[in-house]
PDB file of C-alpha atoms and ligand atoms in Angstrom:
ATOM      1  CA  UNK S1139      -8.606  72.262 -68.186  1.00  0.00           C
ATOM      2  CA  UNK S1140     -10.874  74.121 -70.302  1.00  0.00           C
ATOM      3  CA  UNK S1141     -11.881  77.654 -69.200  1.00  0.00           C
ATOM      4  CA  UNK S1142     -14.474  78.294 -71.962  1.00  0.00           C
ATOM      5  CA  UNK S1143     -17.461  80.056 -70.406  1.00  0.00           C
ATOM      6  CA  UNK S1144     -21.318  79.660 -70.762  1.00  0.00           C
ATOM      7  CA  UNK S1145     -24.414  81.076 -68.980  1.00  0.00           C
ATOM      8  CA  UNK S1146     -26.366  79.490 -66.123  1.00  0.00           C
ATOM      9  CA  UNK S1147     -29.774  78.208 -67.753  1.00  0.00           C
ATOM     10  CA  UNK S1148     -31.886  79.315 -64.636  1.00  0.00           C
ATOM     11  CA  UNK S1149     -30.219  82.769 -63.588  1.00  0.00           C
ATOM     12  CA  UNK S1150     -27.976  83.839 -66.617  1.00  0.00           C
ATOM     13  CA  UNK S1151     -24.845  84.106 -64.700  1.00  0.00           C
ATOM     14  CA  UNK S1152     -21.683  83.525 -66.579  1.00  0.00           C
ATOM     15  CA  UNK S1153     -20.154  80.259 -65.498  1.00  0.00           C
ATOM     16  CA  UNK S1154     -17.336  78.024 -66.599  1.00  0.00           C
ATOM     17  CA  UNK S1155     -18.304  75.389 -69.123  1.00  0.00           C
ATOM     18  CA  UNK S1156     -17.088  72.756 -66.889  1.00  0.00           C
ATOM     19  CA  UNK S1157     -19.521  73.810 -64.118  1.00  0.00           C
ATOM     20  CA  UNK S1158     -22.335  73.819 -66.607  1.00  0.00           C
ATOM     21  CA  UNK S1159     -21.416  70.035 -67.630  1.00  0.00           C
ATOM     22  CA  UNK S1160     -21.296  69.059 -64.025  1.00  0.00           C
ATOM     23  CA  UNK S1161     -24.535  70.663 -62.898  1.00  0.00           C
ATOM     24  CA  UNK S1162     -26.776  70.192 -65.917  1.00  0.00           C
ATOM     25  CA  UNK S1163     -26.342  73.619 -67.263  1.00  0.00           C
ATOM     26  CA  UNK S1164     -26.801  75.453 -63.991  1.00  0.00           C
ATOM     27  CA  UNK S1165     -24.374  77.570 -61.616  1.00  0.00           C
ATOM     28  CA  UNK S1166     -23.785  75.952 -58.333  1.00  0.00           C
ATOM     29  CA  UNK S1167     -26.089  78.119 -56.321  1.00  0.00           C
ATOM     30  CA  UNK S1168     -29.033  77.472 -58.609  1.00  0.00           C
ATOM     31  CA  UNK S1169     -28.116  73.925 -58.824  1.00  0.00           C
ATOM     32  CA  UNK S1170     -28.425  73.517 -55.061  1.00  0.00           C
ATOM     33  CA  UNK S1171     -31.907  75.069 -55.128  1.00  0.00           C
ATOM     34  CA  UNK S1172     -33.306  72.284 -57.282  1.00  0.00           C
ATOM     35  CA  UNK S1173     -30.914  69.510 -56.240  1.00  0.00           C
ATOM     36  CA  UNK S1174     -32.696  68.403 -53.172  1.00  0.00           C
ATOM     37  CA  UNK S1175     -35.324  66.336 -55.043  1.00  0.00           C
ATOM     38  CA  UNK S1176     -34.113  64.231 -57.709  1.00  0.00           C
ATOM     39  CA  UNK S1177     -36.555  64.683 -60.792  1.00  0.00           C
ATOM     40  CA  UNK S1178     -38.167  61.392 -61.948  1.00  0.00           C
ATOM     41  CA  UNK S1179     -36.781  61.889 -65.401  1.00  0.00           C
ATOM     42  CA  UNK S1180     -33.312  62.365 -64.598  1.00  0.00           C
ATOM     43  CA  UNK S1181     -31.258  59.480 -65.794  1.00  0.00           C
ATOM     44  CA  UNK S1182     -27.619  58.680 -65.099  1.00  0.00           C
ATOM     45  CA  UNK S1183     -25.230  59.230 -68.075  1.00  0.00           C
ATOM     46  CA  UNK S1184     -24.595  55.903 -69.875  1.00  0.00           C
ATOM     47  CA  UNK S1185     -21.152  55.727 -69.065  1.00  0.00           C
ATOM     48  CA  UNK S1186     -21.702  56.164 -65.398  1.00  0.00           C
ATOM     49  CA  UNK S1187     -24.676  53.788 -65.386  1.00  0.00           C
ATOM     50  CA  UNK S1188     -22.417  51.124 -67.066  1.00  0.00           C
ATOM     51  CA  UNK S1189     -19.758  51.493 -64.316  1.00  0.00           C
ATOM     52  CA  UNK S1190     -22.487  51.403 -61.498  1.00  0.00           C
ATOM     53  CA  UNK S1191     -23.701  48.222 -62.974  1.00  0.00           C
ATOM     54  CA  UNK S1192     -20.228  46.710 -63.612  1.00  0.00           C
ATOM     55  CA  UNK S1193     -19.360  47.412 -59.856  1.00  0.00           C
ATOM     56  CA  UNK S1194     -22.399  45.938 -58.721  1.00  0.00           C
ATOM     57  CA  UNK S1195     -23.763  49.310 -56.823  1.00  0.00           C
ATOM     58  CA  UNK S1196     -27.331  50.527 -56.529  1.00  0.00           C
ATOM     59  CA  UNK S1197     -28.188  52.745 -59.490  1.00  0.00           C
ATOM     60  CA  UNK S1198     -31.000  54.609 -57.481  1.00  0.00           C
ATOM     61  CA  UNK S1199     -28.467  55.625 -55.047  1.00  0.00           C
ATOM     62  CA  UNK S1200     -26.005  56.826 -57.723  1.00  0.00           C
ATOM     63  CA  UNK S1201     -29.006  58.465 -59.681  1.00  0.00           C
ATOM     64  CA  UNK S1202     -29.515  60.669 -56.522  1.00  0.00           C
ATOM     65  CA  UNK S1203     -26.034  61.187 -55.626  1.00  0.00           C
ATOM     66  CA  UNK S1204     -25.179  62.328 -59.204  1.00  0.00           C
ATOM     67  CA  UNK S1205     -28.072  64.649 -59.214  1.00  0.00           C
ATOM     68  CA  UNK S1206     -27.087  66.182 -55.982  1.00  0.00           C
ATOM     69  CA  UNK S1207     -23.362  66.318 -56.286  1.00  0.00           C
ATOM     70  CA  UNK S1208     -22.466  66.180 -60.016  1.00  0.00           C
ATOM     71  CA  UNK S1209     -20.767  63.760 -62.337  1.00  0.00           C
ATOM     72  CA  UNK S1210     -17.213  64.375 -61.248  1.00  0.00           C
ATOM     73  CA  UNK S1211     -17.980  63.364 -57.623  1.00  0.00           C
ATOM     74  CA  UNK S1212     -19.744  60.238 -58.767  1.00  0.00           C
ATOM     75  CA  UNK S1213     -16.685  59.142 -60.894  1.00  0.00           C
ATOM     76  CA  UNK S1214     -14.449  59.869 -57.871  1.00  0.00           C
ATOM     77  CA  UNK S1215     -16.853  57.796 -55.513  1.00  0.00           C
ATOM     78  CA  UNK S1216     -16.969  54.948 -58.075  1.00  0.00           C
ATOM     79  CA  UNK S1217     -12.978  54.836 -58.310  1.00  0.00           C
ATOM     80  CA  UNK S1218     -12.897  54.758 -54.516  1.00  0.00           C
ATOM     81  CA  UNK S1219     -15.674  52.006 -54.224  1.00  0.00           C
ATOM     82  CA  UNK S1220     -13.651  49.913 -56.748  1.00  0.00           C
ATOM     83  CA  UNK S1221     -10.347  50.313 -54.834  1.00  0.00           C
ATOM     84  CA  UNK S1222     -12.275  49.162 -51.639  1.00  0.00           C
ATOM     85  CA  UNK S1223     -13.983  46.288 -53.482  1.00  0.00           C
ATOM     86  CA  UNK S1224     -10.430  45.066 -54.371  1.00  0.00           C
ATOM     87  CA  UNK S1225      -9.335  45.349 -50.795  1.00  0.00           C
ATOM     88  CA  UNK S1226     -12.414  43.464 -49.808  1.00  0.00           C
ATOM     89  CA  UNK S1227     -11.527  40.442 -52.251  1.00  0.00           C
ATOM     90  CA  UNK S1228      -8.088  40.485 -50.918  1.00  0.00           C
ATOM     91  CA  UNK S1229      -8.640  40.846 -47.108  1.00  0.00           C
ATOM     92  CA  UNK S1230     -12.216  39.614 -46.324  1.00  0.00           C
ATOM     93  CA  UNK S1231     -11.349  36.050 -46.738  1.00  0.00           C
ATOM     94  CA  UNK S1232      -8.301  36.253 -44.546  1.00  0.00           C
ATOM     95  CA  UNK S1233     -10.512  38.089 -41.912  1.00  0.00           C
ATOM     96  CA  UNK S1234     -13.191  35.341 -42.054  1.00  0.00           C
ATOM     97  CA  UNK S1235     -10.301  32.615 -41.798  1.00  0.00           C
ATOM     98  CA  UNK S1236      -8.550  34.506 -38.751  1.00  0.00           C
ATOM     99  CA  UNK S1237     -12.047  34.600 -36.971  1.00  0.00           C
ATOM    100  CA  UNK S1238     -12.743  31.010 -37.611  1.00  0.00           C
ATOM    101  CA  UNK S1239      -9.354  30.080 -36.221  1.00  0.00           C
ATOM    102  CA  UNK S1240     -10.166  32.217 -33.035  1.00  0.00           C
ATOM    103  CA  UNK S1241     -13.393  30.294 -32.536  1.00  0.00           C
ATOM    104  CA  UNK S1242     -11.414  27.057 -32.658  1.00  0.00           C
ATOM    105  CA  UNK S1243      -8.748  28.122 -30.052  1.00  0.00           C
ATOM    106  CA  UNK S1244     -10.821  30.475 -28.058  1.00  0.00           C
ATOM    107  CA  UNK S1245     -14.252  28.841 -27.509  1.00  0.00           C
ATOM    108  CA  UNK S1246     -16.942  30.616 -25.428  1.00  0.00           C
ATOM    109  CA  UNK S1247     -17.511  28.809 -22.011  1.00  0.00           C
ATOM    110  CA  UNK S1248     -20.439  26.316 -22.107  1.00  0.00           C
ATOM    111  CA  UNK S1249     -23.688  27.582 -20.950  1.00  0.00           C
ATOM    112  CA  UNK S1250     -23.669  25.270 -17.801  1.00  0.00           C
ATOM    113  CA  UNK S1251     -20.502  26.765 -16.479  1.00  0.00           C
ATOM    114  CA  UNK S1252     -21.745  30.424 -16.497  1.00  0.00           C
ATOM    115  CA  UNK S1253     -22.450  32.084 -13.188  1.00  0.00           C
ATOM    116  CA  UNK S1254     -25.793  34.079 -12.671  1.00  0.00           C
ATOM    117  CA  UNK S1255     -23.711  37.178 -13.374  1.00  0.00           C
ATOM    118  CA  UNK S1256     -22.532  36.188 -16.610  1.00  0.00           C
ATOM    119  CA  UNK S1257     -26.072  34.957 -17.688  1.00  0.00           C
ATOM    120  CA  UNK S1258     -27.245  38.503 -16.606  1.00  0.00           C
ATOM    121  CA  UNK S1259     -24.816  39.937 -19.021  1.00  0.00           C
ATOM    122  CA  UNK S1260     -25.774  37.579 -21.684  1.00  0.00           C
ATOM    123  CA  UNK S1261     -29.395  38.590 -21.292  1.00  0.00           C
ATOM    124  CA  UNK S1262     -28.554  42.477 -21.485  1.00  0.00           C
ATOM    125  CA  UNK S1263     -26.506  41.657 -24.571  1.00  0.00           C
ATOM    126  CA  UNK S1264     -29.689  39.945 -26.098  1.00  0.00           C
ATOM    127  CA  UNK S1265     -31.845  43.001 -25.102  1.00  0.00           C
ATOM    128  CA  UNK S1266     -29.221  45.476 -26.474  1.00  0.00           C
ATOM    129  CA  UNK S1267     -28.288  43.834 -29.747  1.00  0.00           C
ATOM    130  CA  UNK S1268     -31.869  43.035 -31.053  1.00  0.00           C
ATOM    131  CA  UNK S1269     -31.135  45.600 -33.912  1.00  0.00           C
ATOM    132  CA  UNK S1270     -29.571  43.562 -36.650  1.00  0.00           C
ATOM    133  CA  UNK S1271     -26.348  44.711 -38.217  1.00  0.00           C
ATOM    134  CA  UNK S1272     -26.997  45.538 -41.921  1.00  0.00           C
ATOM    135  CA  UNK S1273     -24.720  44.043 -44.308  1.00  0.00           C
ATOM    136  CA  UNK S1274     -23.501  46.187 -47.156  1.00  0.00           C
ATOM    137  CA  UNK S1275     -22.090  44.741 -50.494  1.00  0.00           C
ATOM    138  CA  UNK S1276     -18.466  44.291 -50.394  1.00  0.00           C
ATOM    139  CA  UNK S1277     -18.328  45.198 -46.683  1.00  0.00           C
ATOM    140  CA  UNK S1278     -17.472  43.370 -43.474  1.00  0.00           C
ATOM    141  CA  UNK S1279     -18.296  44.705 -39.951  1.00  0.00           C
ATOM    142  CA  UNK S1280     -16.103  43.599 -37.243  1.00  0.00           C
ATOM    143  CA  UNK S1281     -18.487  42.893 -34.198  1.00  0.00           C
ATOM    144  CA  UNK S1282     -16.340  42.967 -31.120  1.00  0.00           C
ATOM    145  CA  UNK S1283     -17.873  41.726 -27.751  1.00  0.00           C
ATOM    146  CA  UNK S1284     -16.636  39.656 -24.686  1.00  0.00           C
ATOM    147  CA  UNK S1285     -16.209  35.882 -25.104  1.00  0.00           C
ATOM    148  CA  UNK S1286     -19.483  35.160 -22.965  1.00  0.00           C
ATOM    149  CA  UNK S1287     -21.568  37.612 -25.453  1.00  0.00           C
ATOM    150  CA  UNK S1288     -20.464  35.690 -28.622  1.00  0.00           C
ATOM    151  CA  UNK S1289     -23.123  32.996 -28.358  1.00  0.00           C
ATOM    152  CA  UNK S1290     -25.682  35.503 -28.176  1.00  0.00           C
ATOM    153  CA  UNK S1291     -24.577  37.431 -31.222  1.00  0.00           C
ATOM    154  CA  UNK S1292     -24.294  34.019 -33.068  1.00  0.00           C
ATOM    155  CA  UNK S1293     -27.914  33.255 -32.129  1.00  0.00           C
ATOM    156  CA  UNK S1294     -29.109  36.728 -33.139  1.00  0.00           C
ATOM    157  CA  UNK S1295     -27.206  37.015 -36.347  1.00  0.00           C
ATOM    158  CA  UNK S1296     -26.902  33.578 -37.812  1.00  0.00           C
ATOM    159  CA  UNK S1297     -24.672  32.907 -40.716  1.00  0.00           C
ATOM    160  CA  UNK S1298     -24.186  36.357 -42.088  1.00  0.00           C
ATOM    161  CA  UNK S1299     -21.264  36.908 -44.642  1.00  0.00           C
ATOM    162  CA  UNK S1300     -21.000  40.486 -43.806  1.00  0.00           C
ATOM    163  CA  UNK S1301     -20.378  40.057 -40.131  1.00  0.00           C
ATOM    164  CA  UNK S1302     -17.284  38.832 -38.182  1.00  0.00           C
ATOM    165  CA  UNK S1303     -17.281  38.250 -34.524  1.00  0.00           C
ATOM    166  CA  UNK S1304     -14.304  38.831 -32.464  1.00  0.00           C
ATOM    167  CA  UNK S1305     -13.377  39.493 -28.832  1.00  0.00           C
ATOM    168  CA  UNK S1306     -11.622  42.883 -28.277  1.00  0.00           C
ATOM    169  CA  UNK S1307      -8.254  41.125 -27.804  1.00  0.00           C
ATOM    170  CA  UNK S1308      -8.752  39.168 -31.077  1.00  0.00           C
ATOM    171  CA  UNK S1309      -9.719  42.556 -32.844  1.00  0.00           C
ATOM    172  CA  UNK S1310      -6.352  44.001 -31.671  1.00  0.00           C
ATOM    173  CA  UNK S1311      -4.488  40.958 -32.946  1.00  0.00           C
ATOM    174  CA  UNK S1312      -6.311  41.261 -36.440  1.00  0.00           C
ATOM    175  CA  UNK S1313      -5.379  45.113 -36.437  1.00  0.00           C
ATOM    176  CA  UNK S1314      -1.840  44.090 -36.274  1.00  0.00           C
ATOM    177  CA  UNK S1315      -2.224  41.887 -39.238  1.00  0.00           C
ATOM    178  CA  UNK S1316      -3.972  44.492 -41.116  1.00  0.00           C
ATOM    179  CA  UNK S1317      -3.329  48.232 -40.543  1.00  0.00           C
ATOM    180  CA  UNK S1318      -5.776  50.036 -42.766  1.00  0.00           C
ATOM    181  CA  UNK S1319      -4.868  53.469 -44.524  1.00  0.00           C
ATOM    182  CA  UNK S1320      -7.285  56.150 -43.142  1.00  0.00           C
ATOM    183  CA  UNK S1321      -9.284  55.999 -46.386  1.00  0.00           C
ATOM    184  CA  UNK S1322      -9.817  52.108 -46.074  1.00  0.00           C
ATOM    185  CA  UNK S1323     -12.946  52.219 -44.296  1.00  0.00           C
ATOM    186  CA  UNK S1324     -15.152  51.425 -47.291  1.00  0.00           C
ATOM    187  CA  UNK S1325     -14.819  47.718 -46.807  1.00  0.00           C
ATOM    188  CA  UNK S1326     -14.065  47.292 -43.197  1.00  0.00           C
ATOM    189  CA  UNK S1327     -16.401  48.714 -40.515  1.00  0.00           C
ATOM    190  CA  UNK S1328     -16.645  48.096 -36.820  1.00  0.00           C
ATOM    191  CA  UNK S1329     -19.286  47.738 -34.312  1.00  0.00           C
ATOM    192  CA  UNK S1330     -18.812  47.054 -30.466  1.00  0.00           C
ATOM    193  CA  UNK S1331     -20.687  46.003 -27.466  1.00  0.00           C
ATOM    194  CA  UNK S1332     -18.784  46.403 -24.129  1.00  0.00           C
ATOM    195  CA  UNK S1333     -20.077  45.889 -20.567  1.00  0.00           C
ATOM    196  CA  UNK S1334     -18.221  47.575 -17.842  1.00  0.00           C
ATOM    197  CA  UNK S1335     -19.091  45.948 -14.522  1.00  0.00           C
ATOM    198  CA  UNK S1336     -16.792  48.196 -12.241  1.00  0.00           C
ATOM    199  CA  UNK S1337     -17.106  51.580 -13.903  1.00  0.00           C
ATOM    200  CA  UNK S1338     -15.705  54.917 -12.562  1.00  0.00           C
ATOM    201  CA  UNK S1339     -18.371  57.464 -11.407  1.00  0.00           C
ATOM    202  CA  UNK S1340     -16.210  60.019 -12.987  1.00  0.00           C
ATOM    203  CA  UNK S1341     -14.686  59.585 -16.493  1.00  0.00           C
ATOM    204  CA  UNK S1342     -12.099  61.772 -18.227  1.00  0.00           C
ATOM    205  CA  UNK S1343     -11.320  62.111 -21.992  1.00  0.00           C
ATOM    206  CA  UNK S1344      -9.297  64.368 -24.023  1.00  0.00           C
ATOM    207  CA  UNK S1345     -11.041  66.585 -26.705  1.00  0.00           C
ATOM    208  CA  UNK S1346      -8.954  69.073 -28.881  1.00  0.00           C
ATOM    209  CA  UNK S1347      -6.104  68.938 -26.215  1.00  0.00           C
ATOM    210  CA  UNK S1348      -8.404  69.707 -23.379  1.00  0.00           C
ATOM    211  CA  UNK S1349      -9.137  67.350 -20.685  1.00  0.00           C
ATOM    212  CA  UNK S1350     -12.809  66.995 -19.924  1.00  0.00           C
ATOM    213  CA  UNK S1351     -14.236  65.114 -16.755  1.00  0.00           C
ATOM    214  CA  UNK S1352     -17.788  64.050 -16.752  1.00  0.00           C
ATOM    215  CA  UNK S1353     -19.795  62.705 -13.706  1.00  0.00           C
ATOM    216  CA  UNK S1354     -21.721  59.708 -14.762  1.00  0.00           C
ATOM    217  CA  UNK S1355     -24.057  59.452 -11.715  1.00  0.00           C
ATOM    218  CA  UNK S1356     -24.337  61.273  -8.492  1.00  0.00           C
ATOM    219  CA  UNK S1357     -23.313  59.718  -5.152  1.00  0.00           C
ATOM    220  CA  UNK S1358     -26.511  58.346  -3.698  1.00  0.00           C
ATOM    221  CA  UNK S1359     -27.948  57.504  -6.971  1.00  0.00           C
ATOM    222  CA  UNK S1360     -26.706  53.897  -6.691  1.00  0.00           C
ATOM    223  CA  UNK S1361     -28.945  52.123  -4.061  1.00  0.00           C
ATOM    224  CA  UNK S1362     -27.085  50.304  -1.279  1.00  0.00           C
ATOM    225  CA  UNK S1363     -26.150  46.709  -2.296  1.00  0.00           C
ATOM    226  CA  UNK S1364     -26.299  47.413  -5.886  1.00  0.00           C
ATOM    227  CA  UNK S1365     -23.565  48.195  -8.404  1.00  0.00           C
ATOM    228  CA  UNK S1366     -23.751  49.972 -11.728  1.00  0.00           C
ATOM    229  CA  UNK S1367     -22.886  48.259 -14.921  1.00  0.00           C
ATOM    230  CA  UNK S1368     -22.279  50.511 -18.021  1.00  0.00           C
ATOM    231  CA  UNK S1369     -23.087  49.243 -21.313  1.00  0.00           C
ATOM    232  CA  UNK S1370     -21.631  50.702 -24.488  1.00  0.00           C
ATOM    233  CA  UNK S1371     -22.880  50.189 -27.942  1.00  0.00           C
ATOM    234  CA  UNK S1372     -21.331  51.700 -30.972  1.00  0.00           C
ATOM    235  CA  UNK S1373     -20.331  51.496 -34.532  1.00  0.00           C
ATOM    236  CA  UNK S1374     -18.057  53.414 -36.964  1.00  0.00           C
ATOM    237  CA  UNK S1375     -17.025  53.397 -40.606  1.00  0.00           C
ATOM    238  CA  UNK S1376     -13.488  55.068 -40.712  1.00  0.00           C
ATOM    239  CA  UNK S1377     -12.369  57.798 -38.289  1.00  0.00           C
ATOM    240  CA  UNK S1378     -15.035  60.415 -39.144  1.00  0.00           C
ATOM    241  CA  UNK S1379     -18.402  58.655 -39.159  1.00  0.00           C
ATOM    242  CA  UNK S1380     -19.779  56.734 -36.015  1.00  0.00           C
ATOM    243  CA  UNK S1381     -22.661  56.608 -33.494  1.00  0.00           C
ATOM    244  CA  UNK S1382     -23.308  54.748 -30.280  1.00  0.00           C
ATOM    245  CA  UNK S1383     -24.977  55.098 -27.002  1.00  0.00           C
ATOM    246  CA  UNK S1384     -24.311  54.069 -23.222  1.00  0.00           C
ATOM    247  CA  UNK S1385     -26.787  52.526 -20.843  1.00  0.00           C
ATOM    248  CA  UNK S1386     -26.742  52.181 -16.998  1.00  0.00           C
ATOM    249  CA  UNK S1387     -27.731  48.986 -15.479  1.00  0.00           C
ATOM    250  CA  UNK S1388     -27.812  48.085 -12.011  1.00  0.00           C
ATOM    251  CA  UNK S1389     -26.886  44.684 -10.513  1.00  0.00           C
ATOM    252  CA  UNK S1390     -28.173  43.513  -7.165  1.00  0.00           C
ATOM    253  CA  UNK S1391     -26.266  40.362  -7.021  1.00  0.00           C
ATOM    254  CA  UNK S1392     -29.160  38.211  -8.598  1.00  0.00           C
ATOM    255  CA  UNK S1393     -30.586  40.368 -11.470  1.00  0.00           C
ATOM    256  CA  UNK S1394     -29.689  43.419 -13.505  1.00  0.00           C
ATOM    257  CA  UNK S1395     -32.230  46.067 -14.339  1.00  0.00           C
ATOM    258  CA  UNK S1396     -32.031  48.908 -16.719  1.00  0.00           C
ATOM    259  CA  UNK S1397     -31.824  52.306 -15.077  1.00  0.00           C
ATOM    260  CA  UNK S1398     -31.463  54.923 -17.731  1.00  0.00           C
ATOM    261  CA  UNK S1399     -29.515  55.846 -20.886  1.00  0.00           C
ATOM    262  CA  UNK S1400     -26.481  57.918 -20.174  1.00  0.00           C
ATOM    263  CA  UNK S1401     -25.699  59.434 -23.440  1.00  0.00           C
ATOM    264  CA  UNK S1402     -25.862  59.158 -27.168  1.00  0.00           C
ATOM    265  CA  UNK S1403     -23.351  60.395 -29.669  1.00  0.00           C
ATOM    266  CA  UNK S1404     -23.049  60.883 -33.380  1.00  0.00           C
ATOM    267  CA  UNK S1405     -20.231  61.987 -35.415  1.00  0.00           C
TER     268      UNK S1405
HETATM  269 ZN1   ZN F1913     -27.510  80.233 -61.782  1.00  0.00          ZN
END
């Protein structure tokens, strides 16, 4: 690696030539000051633009990223995206075929056979899944939900190539066929809708080796004759990026009504 020196075009500090090349003649602190807004006349270097187009990526996204983080990171990102696109071409058809086979062997029960309780769960699913899942190029999102909720999702999100619907059990079976490396989240994302109709009032979970207990509702908060249902909706792309929320619904034996949102998380 070259260690030739130059000076920052803004503050005059001595910097490595490689830094100047990456940050358009500036040192890192000066670059950060100007990097928040991408100037209209900033253009992607020709060789990067060619790769962006060849890989069918969005040039405007890369124009902003390159301005912000420099050309080296953009090249690294393009390498990673290329690898993920390869995995997508290799695995996405298998995943779709797996899902199609599941729907043949494990069909949702017909509407007429559903209880009032199941119909109410479907209604909640419809209300909480209104937001569509945005399909990204070369990406599949596994949407996992109970079997009775699948017809709702099929109606809400018809024929989208970027979405595969599975039950949680089927998703586990898929995970045995495909065990992703930790960096393989670029082509495969997950989204879930879970309804827990017999939740515990207190929940415990582990966080950095510590056991944490949270109380979801107080005794007496649930009216006599009603039982709480908890709805979890979440999504994640890889182990580090995700978001979701939990809703409390109350079931009185005939109808479920929304009570409150119990929590929202983002990581
Ligand atoms: Zn500077």
